[in-house]
Short mmCIF file of N, CA, C and O in Angstrom, two decimals:
data_model
loop_
_atom_site.label_atom_id
_atom_site.label_comp_id
_atom_site.label_asym_id
_atom_site.label_seq_id
_atom_site.Cartn_x
_atom_site.Cartn_y
_atom_site.Cartn_z
N MET A 1 150.91 39.39 236.99
CA MET A 1 152.08 38.97 236.28
C MET A 1 152.90 40.20 235.87
O MET A 1 152.35 41.16 235.35
N ARG A 2 154.18 40.12 236.09
CA ARG A 2 155.07 41.23 235.81
C ARG A 2 155.50 41.22 234.34
O ARG A 2 155.85 40.17 233.80
N GLU A 3 155.48 42.41 233.74
CA GLU A 3 155.88 42.51 232.33
C GLU A 3 157.40 42.57 232.25
O GLU A 3 158.05 43.29 232.99
N VAL A 4 157.93 41.80 231.39
CA VAL A 4 159.39 41.77 231.19
C VAL A 4 159.69 42.50 229.90
O VAL A 4 159.12 42.21 228.86
N THR A 5 160.60 43.46 230.01
CA THR A 5 161.02 44.16 228.79
C THR A 5 162.38 43.65 228.36
O THR A 5 163.27 43.47 229.17
N VAL A 6 162.47 43.39 227.13
CA VAL A 6 163.73 42.92 226.55
C VAL A 6 164.45 44.14 226.01
O VAL A 6 163.89 44.91 225.22
N PRO A 7 165.68 44.36 226.46
CA PRO A 7 166.40 45.52 225.93
C PRO A 7 166.59 45.42 224.43
O PRO A 7 166.83 44.34 223.90
N LYS A 8 166.47 46.58 223.79
CA LYS A 8 166.68 46.61 222.34
C LYS A 8 168.14 46.35 222.05
O LYS A 8 169.02 46.79 222.77
N LYS A 9 168.36 45.66 220.96
CA LYS A 9 169.73 45.41 220.53
C LYS A 9 170.32 46.71 220.04
O LYS A 9 169.69 47.46 219.30
N LYS A 10 171.53 46.97 220.48
CA LYS A 10 172.22 48.14 219.96
C LYS A 10 172.64 47.83 218.54
O LYS A 10 173.06 46.71 218.24
N ARG A 11 172.51 48.82 217.70
CA ARG A 11 172.92 48.65 216.32
C ARG A 11 174.44 48.60 216.26
O ARG A 11 175.12 49.49 216.73
N THR A 12 174.95 47.54 215.75
CA THR A 12 176.39 47.39 215.63
C THR A 12 176.86 48.10 214.38
O THR A 12 176.40 47.78 213.28
N PRO A 13 177.74 49.10 214.56
CA PRO A 13 178.24 49.80 213.38
C PRO A 13 178.99 48.86 212.45
O PRO A 13 179.62 47.91 212.89
N THR A 14 178.91 49.14 211.18
CA THR A 14 179.59 48.34 210.18
C THR A 14 181.04 48.81 210.08
O THR A 14 181.28 49.98 209.77
N PRO A 15 182.00 47.93 210.35
CA PRO A 15 183.40 48.36 210.25
C PRO A 15 183.78 48.70 208.81
O PRO A 15 183.22 48.17 207.86
N LEU A 16 184.74 49.58 208.67
CA LEU A 16 185.26 49.92 207.35
C LEU A 16 186.10 48.78 206.80
O LEU A 16 186.77 48.08 207.54
N THR A 17 186.05 48.64 205.52
CA THR A 17 186.91 47.67 204.84
C THR A 17 187.75 48.43 203.83
O THR A 17 187.47 49.60 203.53
N THR A 18 188.75 47.79 203.31
CA THR A 18 189.59 48.43 202.29
C THR A 18 188.75 48.85 201.09
O THR A 18 188.94 49.93 200.54
N ALA A 19 187.77 48.03 200.73
CA ALA A 19 186.91 48.36 199.59
C ALA A 19 186.12 49.64 199.86
O ALA A 19 185.92 50.45 198.97
N ASP A 20 185.66 49.82 201.11
CA ASP A 20 184.92 51.04 201.46
C ASP A 20 185.81 52.27 201.27
O ASP A 20 185.40 53.27 200.72
N CYS A 21 187.03 52.16 201.75
CA CYS A 21 187.94 53.29 201.65
C CYS A 21 188.24 53.64 200.20
O CYS A 21 188.28 54.80 199.83
N ILE A 22 188.44 52.63 199.40
CA ILE A 22 188.74 52.89 197.99
C ILE A 22 187.52 53.49 197.29
O ILE A 22 187.64 54.39 196.47
N SER A 23 186.32 53.06 197.68
CA SER A 23 185.12 53.58 197.02
C SER A 23 184.90 55.05 197.34
O SER A 23 184.29 55.77 196.56
N CYS A 24 185.40 55.54 198.48
CA CYS A 24 185.26 56.97 198.77
C CYS A 24 186.44 57.75 198.21
O CYS A 24 186.55 58.95 198.45
N GLY A 25 187.33 57.09 197.53
CA GLY A 25 188.48 57.79 196.96
C GLY A 25 189.63 57.91 197.93
O GLY A 25 190.47 58.78 197.79
N SER A 26 189.64 57.07 198.96
CA SER A 26 190.68 57.12 199.98
C SER A 26 190.83 58.53 200.51
O SER A 26 191.93 59.10 200.55
N ALA A 27 189.70 59.13 200.91
CA ALA A 27 189.66 60.53 201.32
C ALA A 27 190.67 60.87 202.40
O ALA A 27 191.33 61.89 202.34
N CYS A 28 190.79 60.00 203.40
CA CYS A 28 191.68 60.34 204.51
C CYS A 28 193.15 60.27 204.12
O CYS A 28 194.01 60.66 204.90
N CYS A 29 193.46 59.81 202.92
CA CYS A 29 194.83 59.82 202.43
C CYS A 29 195.08 61.02 201.52
O CYS A 29 196.10 61.10 200.83
N ARG A 30 194.14 61.94 201.51
CA ARG A 30 194.25 63.11 200.64
C ARG A 30 194.31 64.42 201.41
O ARG A 30 194.30 65.49 200.82
N TYR A 31 194.35 64.34 202.72
CA TYR A 31 194.56 65.52 203.55
C TYR A 31 194.94 65.07 204.95
O TYR A 31 194.79 63.91 205.31
N ILE A 32 195.46 66.02 205.72
CA ILE A 32 195.71 65.77 207.14
C ILE A 32 195.00 66.85 207.94
O ILE A 32 194.79 67.97 207.45
N ILE A 33 194.61 66.49 209.14
CA ILE A 33 193.99 67.45 210.05
C ILE A 33 194.79 67.45 211.34
O ILE A 33 195.05 66.40 211.91
N VAL A 34 195.20 68.64 211.77
CA VAL A 34 195.97 68.80 212.98
C VAL A 34 195.19 69.73 213.91
O VAL A 34 194.86 70.86 213.53
N ASP A 35 194.88 69.24 215.11
CA ASP A 35 194.19 70.07 216.08
C ASP A 35 195.13 71.14 216.60
O ASP A 35 196.30 70.86 216.90
N LEU A 36 194.64 72.38 216.69
CA LEU A 36 195.45 73.46 217.23
C LEU A 36 195.46 73.33 218.76
O LEU A 36 194.44 72.99 219.36
N PRO A 37 196.60 73.59 219.40
CA PRO A 37 196.71 73.36 220.83
C PRO A 37 195.86 74.30 221.69
O PRO A 37 195.44 73.93 222.78
N ASN A 38 195.60 75.50 221.19
CA ASN A 38 194.84 76.49 221.96
C ASN A 38 193.77 77.13 221.10
O ASN A 38 193.99 77.36 219.91
N GLU A 39 192.66 77.45 221.72
CA GLU A 39 191.62 78.19 221.00
C GLU A 39 192.12 79.61 220.76
O GLU A 39 192.56 80.27 221.70
N PRO A 40 192.09 80.08 219.52
CA PRO A 40 192.55 81.45 219.25
C PRO A 40 191.61 82.46 219.91
O PRO A 40 190.40 82.26 219.94
N ARG A 41 192.19 83.52 220.45
CA ARG A 41 191.37 84.53 221.13
C ARG A 41 191.55 85.93 220.54
O ARG A 41 190.63 86.53 220.09
N GLY A 42 192.76 86.43 220.57
CA GLY A 42 193.00 87.80 220.15
C GLY A 42 193.54 87.90 218.74
O GLY A 42 193.79 86.90 218.05
N GLU A 43 193.74 89.14 218.33
CA GLU A 43 194.23 89.41 216.97
C GLU A 43 195.54 88.68 216.68
O GLU A 43 195.71 88.09 215.61
N GLU A 44 196.43 88.67 217.64
CA GLU A 44 197.73 88.02 217.44
C GLU A 44 197.58 86.53 217.17
O GLU A 44 198.25 85.98 216.29
N SER A 45 196.70 85.87 217.90
CA SER A 45 196.55 84.43 217.68
C SER A 45 195.86 84.13 216.34
O SER A 45 196.08 83.08 215.75
N PHE A 46 195.04 85.07 215.86
CA PHE A 46 194.40 84.87 214.56
C PHE A 46 195.33 85.18 213.40
O PHE A 46 195.09 84.75 212.28
N GLU A 47 196.43 85.91 213.68
CA GLU A 47 197.42 86.20 212.64
C GLU A 47 197.92 84.92 211.97
O GLU A 47 197.99 84.83 210.76
N GLU A 48 198.26 83.95 212.79
CA GLU A 48 198.78 82.70 212.25
C GLU A 48 197.73 81.96 211.43
O GLU A 48 198.02 81.41 210.38
N LEU A 49 196.48 82.00 211.89
CA LEU A 49 195.41 81.33 211.17
C LEU A 49 195.16 81.99 209.82
O LEU A 49 194.93 81.30 208.82
N LEU A 50 195.24 83.31 209.78
CA LEU A 50 195.10 84.02 208.50
C LEU A 50 196.23 83.62 207.56
O LEU A 50 196.00 83.39 206.37
N TRP A 51 197.41 83.52 208.09
CA TRP A 51 198.56 83.12 207.29
C TRP A 51 198.33 81.74 206.69
O TRP A 51 198.60 81.52 205.50
N TYR A 52 197.82 80.79 207.49
CA TYR A 52 197.51 79.46 206.96
C TYR A 52 196.55 79.55 205.78
O TYR A 52 196.69 78.85 204.78
N LEU A 53 195.54 80.40 205.92
CA LEU A 53 194.47 80.46 204.92
C LEU A 53 194.87 81.16 203.63
O LEU A 53 194.14 81.10 202.64
N PHE A 54 196.02 81.81 203.61
CA PHE A 54 196.50 82.38 202.35
C PHE A 54 197.05 81.28 201.44
O PHE A 54 197.26 81.49 200.26
N ASN A 55 197.27 80.10 201.98
CA ASN A 55 197.72 78.96 201.19
C ASN A 55 196.48 78.25 200.64
O ASN A 55 195.59 77.90 201.40
N PRO A 56 196.39 78.03 199.33
CA PRO A 56 195.18 77.42 198.76
C PRO A 56 194.96 75.96 199.16
O PRO A 56 193.90 75.41 198.90
N HIS A 57 195.92 75.34 199.82
CA HIS A 57 195.78 73.94 200.21
C HIS A 57 195.35 73.77 201.66
O HIS A 57 195.35 72.67 202.18
N THR A 58 195.00 74.87 202.31
CA THR A 58 194.62 74.78 203.73
C THR A 58 193.20 75.28 203.96
O THR A 58 192.69 76.12 203.22
N LYS A 59 192.62 74.72 205.01
CA LYS A 59 191.32 75.14 205.50
C LYS A 59 191.39 75.13 207.01
O LYS A 59 192.23 74.43 207.59
N LEU A 60 190.53 75.89 207.66
CA LEU A 60 190.42 75.83 209.11
C LEU A 60 189.07 75.22 209.45
O LEU A 60 188.06 75.55 208.82
N LEU A 61 189.07 74.36 210.43
CA LEU A 61 187.84 73.74 210.91
C LEU A 61 187.61 74.24 212.33
O LEU A 61 188.54 74.29 213.13
N LYS A 62 186.37 74.60 212.62
CA LYS A 62 186.01 75.03 213.97
C LYS A 62 184.80 74.22 214.40
O LYS A 62 183.76 74.25 213.76
N GLU A 63 184.97 73.49 215.47
CA GLU A 63 183.87 72.70 216.01
C GLU A 63 183.82 72.97 217.50
O GLU A 63 184.69 72.53 218.25
N GLY A 64 182.83 73.77 217.91
CA GLY A 64 182.78 74.21 219.30
C GLY A 64 183.97 75.12 219.56
O GLY A 64 184.21 76.06 218.83
N ARG A 65 184.75 74.77 220.57
CA ARG A 65 185.93 75.56 220.91
C ARG A 65 187.21 74.97 220.32
O ARG A 65 188.29 75.50 220.51
N LEU A 66 187.07 73.87 219.60
CA LEU A 66 188.23 73.21 218.99
C LEU A 66 188.46 73.73 217.58
O LEU A 66 187.55 73.73 216.75
N TRP A 67 189.67 74.16 217.31
CA TRP A 67 190.07 74.62 215.99
C TRP A 67 191.10 73.65 215.45
O TRP A 67 191.97 73.17 216.18
N SER A 68 191.01 73.35 214.16
CA SER A 68 191.95 72.43 213.52
C SER A 68 192.37 72.99 212.17
O SER A 68 191.63 73.73 211.53
N LEU A 69 193.56 72.60 211.78
CA LEU A 69 194.10 72.98 210.47
C LEU A 69 193.99 71.77 209.57
O LEU A 69 194.40 70.67 209.93
N MET A 70 193.42 71.96 208.39
CA MET A 70 193.30 70.90 207.40
C MET A 70 194.19 71.27 206.22
O MET A 70 194.05 72.35 205.65
N VAL A 71 195.09 70.37 205.87
CA VAL A 71 196.00 70.60 204.75
C VAL A 71 195.70 69.54 203.69
O VAL A 71 195.79 68.34 203.97
N SER A 72 195.35 69.99 202.51
CA SER A 72 195.05 69.07 201.41
C SER A 72 196.34 68.65 200.72
O SER A 72 197.25 69.46 200.55
N GLY A 73 196.37 67.42 200.32
CA GLY A 73 197.52 66.90 199.60
C GLY A 73 197.47 65.39 199.63
O GLY A 73 197.18 64.78 200.65
N ARG A 74 197.73 64.81 198.53
CA ARG A 74 197.66 63.36 198.37
C ARG A 74 198.90 62.70 198.96
O ARG A 74 200.02 63.11 198.69
N CYS A 75 198.70 61.67 199.76
CA CYS A 75 199.81 60.91 200.32
C CYS A 75 200.64 60.32 199.19
O CYS A 75 200.10 59.75 198.23
N ARG A 76 201.94 60.41 199.29
CA ARG A 76 202.82 59.88 198.25
C ARG A 76 202.79 58.37 198.17
O ARG A 76 203.20 57.78 197.18
N MET A 77 202.30 57.72 199.21
CA MET A 77 202.25 56.25 199.23
C MET A 77 200.91 55.70 198.73
O MET A 77 200.72 54.49 198.68
N LEU A 78 200.01 56.57 198.33
CA LEU A 78 198.72 56.15 197.80
C LEU A 78 198.86 55.84 196.32
O LEU A 78 199.21 56.71 195.52
N ALA A 79 198.61 54.59 195.96
CA ALA A 79 198.72 54.17 194.56
C ALA A 79 197.54 54.71 193.76
O ALA A 79 196.52 55.11 194.33
N ASP A 80 197.65 54.72 192.45
CA ASP A 80 196.59 55.22 191.59
C ASP A 80 195.27 54.48 191.78
O ASP A 80 194.21 55.04 191.58
N ASP A 81 195.35 53.20 192.19
CA ASP A 81 194.12 52.43 192.39
C ASP A 81 193.50 52.63 193.77
O ASP A 81 192.52 52.00 194.11
N GLY A 82 194.07 53.52 194.60
CA GLY A 82 193.52 53.81 195.92
C GLY A 82 194.09 52.97 197.05
O GLY A 82 193.75 53.17 198.20
N HIS A 83 194.95 52.02 196.73
CA HIS A 83 195.57 51.18 197.76
C HIS A 83 196.85 51.83 198.28
O HIS A 83 197.55 52.53 197.55
N CYS A 84 197.14 51.55 199.53
CA CYS A 84 198.38 52.03 200.14
C CYS A 84 199.53 51.14 199.70
O CYS A 84 199.47 49.92 199.83
N ARG A 85 200.59 51.76 199.18
CA ARG A 85 201.73 50.98 198.69
C ARG A 85 202.61 50.44 199.82
O ARG A 85 203.42 49.55 199.59
N ILE A 86 202.47 50.98 201.03
CA ILE A 86 203.27 50.51 202.17
C ILE A 86 202.36 50.03 203.30
O ILE A 86 202.69 50.15 204.47
N TYR A 87 201.23 49.46 202.94
CA TYR A 87 200.20 49.09 203.91
C TYR A 87 200.76 48.31 205.09
O TYR A 87 200.48 48.62 206.24
N GLU A 88 201.57 47.31 204.84
CA GLU A 88 202.11 46.47 205.92
C GLU A 88 203.09 47.24 206.81
O GLU A 88 203.25 46.90 207.98
N ASP A 89 203.74 48.26 206.28
CA ASP A 89 204.73 49.03 207.04
C ASP A 89 204.33 50.48 207.21
O ASP A 89 205.19 51.34 207.46
N ARG A 90 203.05 50.78 207.10
CA ARG A 90 202.58 52.16 207.20
C ARG A 90 202.78 52.70 208.62
O ARG A 90 202.84 51.93 209.58
N PRO A 91 202.88 54.01 208.78
CA PRO A 91 202.99 54.59 210.12
C PRO A 91 201.77 54.23 210.97
O PRO A 91 200.67 54.07 210.44
N PHE A 92 201.97 54.13 212.27
CA PHE A 92 200.89 53.70 213.14
C PHE A 92 199.66 54.59 213.04
O PHE A 92 198.53 54.12 213.16
N ILE A 93 199.86 55.87 212.80
CA ILE A 93 198.71 56.78 212.73
C ILE A 93 197.79 56.44 211.56
O ILE A 93 196.58 56.61 211.64
N CYS A 94 198.36 55.91 210.50
CA CYS A 94 197.54 55.50 209.35
C CYS A 94 196.61 54.35 209.72
O CYS A 94 195.47 54.29 209.27
N GLY A 95 197.10 53.45 210.54
CA GLY A 95 196.28 52.32 210.97
C GLY A 95 195.19 52.75 211.94
O GLY A 95 194.13 52.12 212.03
N ASP A 96 195.44 53.83 212.68
CA ASP A 96 194.46 54.31 213.65
C ASP A 96 193.50 55.34 213.07
O ASP A 96 192.52 55.69 213.70
N TYR A 97 193.81 55.87 211.91
CA TYR A 97 193.00 56.95 211.34
C TYR A 97 192.33 56.48 210.07
O TYR A 97 193.00 55.89 209.23
N PRO A 98 191.10 56.72 209.86
CA PRO A 98 190.20 57.29 210.85
C PRO A 98 189.67 56.19 211.76
O PRO A 98 189.45 55.07 211.30
N GLN A 99 189.46 56.49 212.99
CA GLN A 99 188.91 55.51 213.92
C GLN A 99 187.40 55.62 213.85
O GLN A 99 186.74 56.07 214.78
N VAL A 100 186.87 55.23 212.73
CA VAL A 100 185.43 55.36 212.50
C VAL A 100 184.91 54.07 211.90
O VAL A 100 185.67 53.21 211.49
N THR A 101 183.62 54.01 211.83
CA THR A 101 182.96 52.90 211.16
C THR A 101 182.48 53.41 209.80
O THR A 101 182.53 54.61 209.52
N LYS A 102 181.98 52.52 208.99
CA LYS A 102 181.47 52.89 207.67
C LYS A 102 180.38 53.96 207.81
O LYS A 102 180.30 54.89 207.01
N ASP A 103 179.54 53.84 208.85
CA ASP A 103 178.46 54.79 209.06
C ASP A 103 178.97 56.18 209.44
O ASP A 103 178.29 57.17 209.26
N GLU A 104 180.17 56.24 210.02
CA GLU A 104 180.71 57.52 210.48
C GLU A 104 181.74 58.12 209.53
O GLU A 104 182.22 59.21 209.77
N CYS A 105 182.09 57.40 208.48
CA CYS A 105 183.14 57.87 207.58
C CYS A 105 182.77 59.25 207.02
O CYS A 105 181.65 59.46 206.56
N HIS A 106 183.70 60.16 207.07
CA HIS A 106 183.44 61.53 206.64
C HIS A 106 183.47 61.69 205.14
O HIS A 106 182.94 62.65 204.61
N GLY A 107 184.10 60.77 204.45
CA GLY A 107 184.14 60.86 203.00
C GLY A 107 185.00 62.01 202.52
O GLY A 107 185.57 62.76 203.31
N PRO A 108 185.07 62.18 201.23
CA PRO A 108 185.96 63.19 200.66
C PRO A 108 185.50 64.63 200.89
O PRO A 108 186.26 65.55 200.76
N ASP A 109 184.24 64.82 201.30
CA ASP A 109 183.72 66.18 201.43
C ASP A 109 183.42 66.56 202.88
O ASP A 109 182.71 67.52 203.13
N LEU A 110 183.96 65.81 203.85
CA LEU A 110 183.72 66.06 205.27
C LEU A 110 182.24 66.11 205.61
O LEU A 110 181.79 66.91 206.41
N ARG A 111 181.47 65.23 205.01
CA ARG A 111 180.04 65.21 205.31
C ARG A 111 179.84 64.91 206.79
O ARG A 111 180.67 64.29 207.43
N ASP A 112 178.74 65.38 207.29
CA ASP A 112 178.38 65.23 208.69
C ASP A 112 179.28 66.00 209.65
O ASP A 112 179.22 65.80 210.84
N PHE A 113 180.14 66.87 209.15
CA PHE A 113 180.94 67.72 210.02
C PHE A 113 180.01 68.78 210.57
O PHE A 113 179.35 69.50 209.82
N SER A 114 179.93 68.90 211.88
CA SER A 114 178.93 69.78 212.47
C SER A 114 179.45 71.20 212.74
O SER A 114 178.71 72.04 213.22
N GLY A 115 180.71 71.44 212.43
CA GLY A 115 181.27 72.76 212.70
C GLY A 115 181.31 73.64 211.47
O GLY A 115 180.54 73.46 210.52
N ARG A 116 182.21 74.59 211.50
CA ARG A 116 182.40 75.52 210.38
C ARG A 116 183.71 75.20 209.68
O ARG A 116 184.67 74.79 210.31
N ILE A 117 183.69 75.45 208.39
CA ILE A 117 184.91 75.30 207.60
C ILE A 117 185.21 76.64 206.96
O ILE A 117 184.37 77.23 206.29
N PHE A 118 186.43 77.14 207.20
CA PHE A 118 186.87 78.40 206.60
C PHE A 118 187.84 78.06 205.47
O PHE A 118 188.87 77.42 205.70
N HIS A 119 187.49 78.49 204.26
CA HIS A 119 188.29 78.18 203.08
C HIS A 119 189.28 79.28 202.73
O HIS A 119 190.18 79.06 201.93
N SER A 120 189.10 80.47 203.30
CA SER A 120 189.96 81.59 202.94
C SER A 120 190.08 82.56 204.12
O SER A 120 189.27 82.54 205.05
N ALA A 121 191.09 83.41 204.03
CA ALA A 121 191.28 84.44 205.05
C ALA A 121 190.06 85.37 205.09
O ALA A 121 189.63 85.79 206.16
N GLU A 122 189.50 85.65 203.92
CA GLU A 122 188.32 86.53 203.86
C GLU A 122 187.14 85.92 204.63
O GLU A 122 186.43 86.64 205.33
N GLU A 123 186.95 84.62 204.50
CA GLU A 123 185.85 83.97 205.23
C GLU A 123 186.06 84.07 206.74
O GLU A 123 185.13 84.33 207.48
N LEU A 124 187.30 83.84 207.17
CA LEU A 124 187.59 83.93 208.61
C LEU A 124 187.41 85.36 209.10
O LEU A 124 186.80 85.58 210.15
N LEU A 125 187.92 86.33 208.36
CA LEU A 125 187.77 87.73 208.77
C LEU A 125 186.31 88.15 208.80
O LEU A 125 185.88 88.88 209.70
N THR A 126 185.52 87.69 207.85
CA THR A 126 184.08 88.02 207.83
C THR A 126 183.40 87.44 209.07
O THR A 126 182.60 88.12 209.72
N TYR A 127 183.72 86.21 209.41
CA TYR A 127 183.18 85.58 210.63
C TYR A 127 183.57 86.41 211.87
O TYR A 127 182.73 86.71 212.72
N LEU A 128 184.84 86.77 211.96
CA LEU A 128 185.32 87.52 213.12
C LEU A 128 184.69 88.91 213.19
O LEU A 128 184.35 89.39 214.28
N ALA A 129 184.51 89.54 212.04
CA ALA A 129 183.92 90.88 212.00
C ALA A 129 182.43 90.84 212.29
O ALA A 129 181.94 91.58 213.14
N ASP A 130 181.71 89.98 211.60
CA ASP A 130 180.25 89.97 211.68
C ASP A 130 179.71 89.26 212.92
O ASP A 130 178.78 89.74 213.56
N GLU A 131 180.27 88.11 213.24
CA GLU A 131 179.70 87.31 214.33
C GLU A 131 180.38 87.52 215.67
O GLU A 131 179.79 87.26 216.71
N ARG A 132 181.64 87.99 215.64
CA ARG A 132 182.34 88.20 216.90
C ARG A 132 182.66 89.66 217.14
O ARG A 132 183.25 90.00 218.16
N GLY A 133 182.24 90.52 216.21
CA GLY A 133 182.37 91.97 216.40
C GLY A 133 183.78 92.49 216.53
O GLY A 133 184.01 93.49 217.19
N LYS A 134 184.72 91.87 215.88
CA LYS A 134 186.12 92.28 215.97
C LYS A 134 186.38 93.43 215.00
O LYS A 134 186.33 93.26 213.78
N GLU A 135 186.65 94.60 215.54
CA GLU A 135 186.90 95.79 214.72
C GLU A 135 188.14 95.63 213.86
O GLU A 135 188.17 96.06 212.72
N TRP A 136 189.18 95.01 214.41
CA TRP A 136 190.41 94.82 213.64
C TRP A 136 190.14 93.96 212.41
O TRP A 136 190.75 94.16 211.36
N ALA A 137 189.22 93.01 212.52
CA ALA A 137 188.88 92.15 211.38
C ALA A 137 188.15 92.95 210.31
O ALA A 137 188.38 92.76 209.12
N LYS A 138 187.29 93.86 210.74
CA LYS A 138 186.58 94.72 209.78
C LYS A 138 187.57 95.58 209.00
O LYS A 138 187.46 95.73 207.78
N ARG A 139 188.56 96.15 209.71
CA ARG A 139 189.58 96.98 209.04
C ARG A 139 190.38 96.16 208.04
O ARG A 139 190.64 96.61 206.92
N ARG A 140 190.74 94.96 208.41
CA ARG A 140 191.52 94.10 207.51
C ARG A 140 190.72 93.71 206.27
O ARG A 140 191.26 93.62 205.18
N LEU A 141 189.45 93.42 206.47
CA LEU A 141 188.59 93.08 205.32
C LEU A 141 188.54 94.22 204.33
O LEU A 141 188.65 94.00 203.12
N LYS A 142 188.36 95.43 204.83
CA LYS A 142 188.33 96.61 203.94
C LYS A 142 189.64 96.76 203.19
O LYS A 142 189.65 97.02 201.99
N LYS A 143 190.74 96.57 203.90
CA LYS A 143 192.06 96.71 203.28
C LYS A 143 192.27 95.63 202.22
O LYS A 143 192.76 95.92 201.13
N MET A 144 191.86 94.40 202.50
CA MET A 144 192.01 93.32 201.54
C MET A 144 191.14 93.54 200.30
O MET A 144 191.54 93.20 199.20
N ALA A 145 189.96 94.14 200.50
CA ALA A 145 189.05 94.41 199.38
C ALA A 145 189.70 95.38 198.39
O ALA A 145 189.46 95.28 197.18
N THR A 146 190.52 96.29 198.88
CA THR A 146 191.16 97.24 197.98
C THR A 146 192.30 96.59 197.20
O THR A 146 192.69 97.09 196.16
N LEU A 147 192.83 95.50 197.72
CA LEU A 147 193.94 94.81 197.05
C LEU A 147 193.48 93.83 195.97
O LEU A 147 194.26 93.47 195.10
N CYS A 148 192.26 93.37 196.07
CA CYS A 148 191.79 92.33 195.13
C CYS A 148 191.08 92.92 193.95
O CYS A 148 190.54 93.91 193.86
#
């Protein structure tokens, strides 16, 4: 007699609801993330990234070869209770973002993000100097240390 195996049921992710979003503080309405079109390589391409990081409302995310700019700031259409004031007429990107389930929601602290987060120009320069051996980054770090 032949043994029949029954395929395991795939776990169906739990979709997000408005209540879920409000319970996390409507995190995705408190910042935007823009993927950078090219992976930075040389000193010149990192110039712009350093400039971004001098602003206290920005962070850089690096996941593999993908770099993204994260800008913190509360959406003007987010009501105090966490609901969107223009929900029915919101921009299409709001309806598509985040395209995640409750299990995948990043929450307000980007939990489960598998890459690196750079909070300051010093952090980025340290990474470039120590892990990528960039001499120009070492020189800049020394110069910045004398200014602070």
